Coordinates of C-alpha atoms in Angstrom, one line a residue:
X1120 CA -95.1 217.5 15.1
X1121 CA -96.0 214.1 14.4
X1122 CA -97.9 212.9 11.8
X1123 CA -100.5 210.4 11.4
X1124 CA -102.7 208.4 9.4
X1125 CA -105.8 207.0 10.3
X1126 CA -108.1 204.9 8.3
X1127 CA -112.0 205.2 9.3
X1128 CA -114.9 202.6 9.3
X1129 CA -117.7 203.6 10.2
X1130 CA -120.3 201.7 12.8
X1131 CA -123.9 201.2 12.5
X1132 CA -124.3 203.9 14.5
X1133 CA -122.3 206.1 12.5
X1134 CA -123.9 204.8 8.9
X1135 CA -127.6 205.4 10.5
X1136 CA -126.1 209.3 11.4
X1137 CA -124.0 209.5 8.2
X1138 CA -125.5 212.6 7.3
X1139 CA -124.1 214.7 10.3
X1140 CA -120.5 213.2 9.1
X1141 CA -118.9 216.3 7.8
X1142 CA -120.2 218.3 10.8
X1143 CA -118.8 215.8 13.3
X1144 CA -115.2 215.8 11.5
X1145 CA -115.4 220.0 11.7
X1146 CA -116.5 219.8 15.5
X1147 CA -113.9 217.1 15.4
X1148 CA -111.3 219.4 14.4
X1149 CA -112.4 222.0 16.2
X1150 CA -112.2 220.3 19.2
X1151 CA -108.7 218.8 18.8
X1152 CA -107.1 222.1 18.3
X1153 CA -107.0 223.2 21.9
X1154 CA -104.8 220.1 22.8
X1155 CA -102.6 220.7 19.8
X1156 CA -104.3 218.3 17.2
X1157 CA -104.3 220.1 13.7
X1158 CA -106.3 217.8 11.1
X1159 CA -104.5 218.5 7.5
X1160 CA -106.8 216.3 4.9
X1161 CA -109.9 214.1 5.5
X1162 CA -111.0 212.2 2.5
X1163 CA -114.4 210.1 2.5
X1164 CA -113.4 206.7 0.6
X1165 CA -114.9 203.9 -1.0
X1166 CA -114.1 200.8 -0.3
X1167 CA -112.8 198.8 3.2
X1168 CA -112.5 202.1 4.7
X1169 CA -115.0 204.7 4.9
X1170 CA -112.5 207.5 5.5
X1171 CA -109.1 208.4 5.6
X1172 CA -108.2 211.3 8.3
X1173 CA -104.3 213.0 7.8
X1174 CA -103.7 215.1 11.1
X1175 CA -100.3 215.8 13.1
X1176 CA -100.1 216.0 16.9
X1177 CA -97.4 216.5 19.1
X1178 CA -97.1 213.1 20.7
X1179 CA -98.8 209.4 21.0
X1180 CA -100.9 210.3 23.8
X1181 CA -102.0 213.2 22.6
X1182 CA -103.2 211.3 19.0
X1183 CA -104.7 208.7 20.8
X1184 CA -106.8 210.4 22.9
X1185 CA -108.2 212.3 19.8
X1186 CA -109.1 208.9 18.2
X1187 CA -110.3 207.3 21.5
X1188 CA -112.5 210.4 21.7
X1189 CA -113.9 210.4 18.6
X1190 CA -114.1 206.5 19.2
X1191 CA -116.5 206.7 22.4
X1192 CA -118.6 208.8 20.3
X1193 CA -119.6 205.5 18.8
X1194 CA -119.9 206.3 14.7
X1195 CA -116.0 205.5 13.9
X1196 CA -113.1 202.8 14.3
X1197 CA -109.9 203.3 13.7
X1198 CA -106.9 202.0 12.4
X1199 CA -103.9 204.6 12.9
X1200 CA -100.2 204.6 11.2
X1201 CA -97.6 206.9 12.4
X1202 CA -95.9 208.5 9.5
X1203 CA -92.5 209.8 9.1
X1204 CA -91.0 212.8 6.6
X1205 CA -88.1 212.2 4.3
X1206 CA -85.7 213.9 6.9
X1207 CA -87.4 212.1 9.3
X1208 CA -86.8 208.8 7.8
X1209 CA -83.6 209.6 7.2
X1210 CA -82.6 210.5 11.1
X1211 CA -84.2 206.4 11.7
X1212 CA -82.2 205.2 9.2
X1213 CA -78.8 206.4 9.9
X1214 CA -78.8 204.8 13.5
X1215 CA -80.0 201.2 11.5

C-alpha cells in the first residue's frame, strides 16, 4: 500500500474544539478503515504544524478523499507527501 505523510494545522475552528482532537483522529481512523485507510502514527507537534498524521492507503484517490473528509469537517488543513520504501525507491530509480 502506499504511504503518506501529512502535516496538520489546525483552523480556528479546530483550536476553539481542540479538546475533542484525539477523539476526532480515533473516529478518524475508524472511519477510514472501511475504505482501506490504515493510520500508523499521529503525533501532535509544536511548531508550524500542529500535527503530523503517517497512514498508508491503497491509492491517491482513496488518500485524498480521507483528507478532504477530514478537511470539510473544518478543524484541519493539510499538507500531504507521498512517501516511498527503500525497495520502493529503488524500483524509481532504476528506470532514471
Amino acid at each position: 500500500m502506499a504511504v503518506y505523510v501529512s502535516l496538520i494545522t489546525l483552523t480556528d475552528q479546530g483550536i476553539r474544539t481542540v479538546k475533542e482532537d484525539v477523539q476526532r483522529v480515533r473516529a478518524a481512523a475508524h472511519a477510514g478503515e472501511h475504505t482501506g485507510i490504515k493510520i500508523l502514527s499521529e503525533w501532535w507537534t509544536m511548531g508550524q504544524y500542529d500535527a503530523v498524521m503517517v497512514f498508508e492507503a491503497p491509492d491517491d484517490e482513496t488518500a485524498s478523499r480521507f483528507l478532504l473528509a477530514g478537511g470539510v469537517r473544518g478543524n484541519i488543513r493539510t499538507i500531504t507527501l507521498r512517501a516511498f520504501t527503500q525497495a520502493e525507491m529503488e524500483g524509481i530509480l532504476k528506470n532514471v
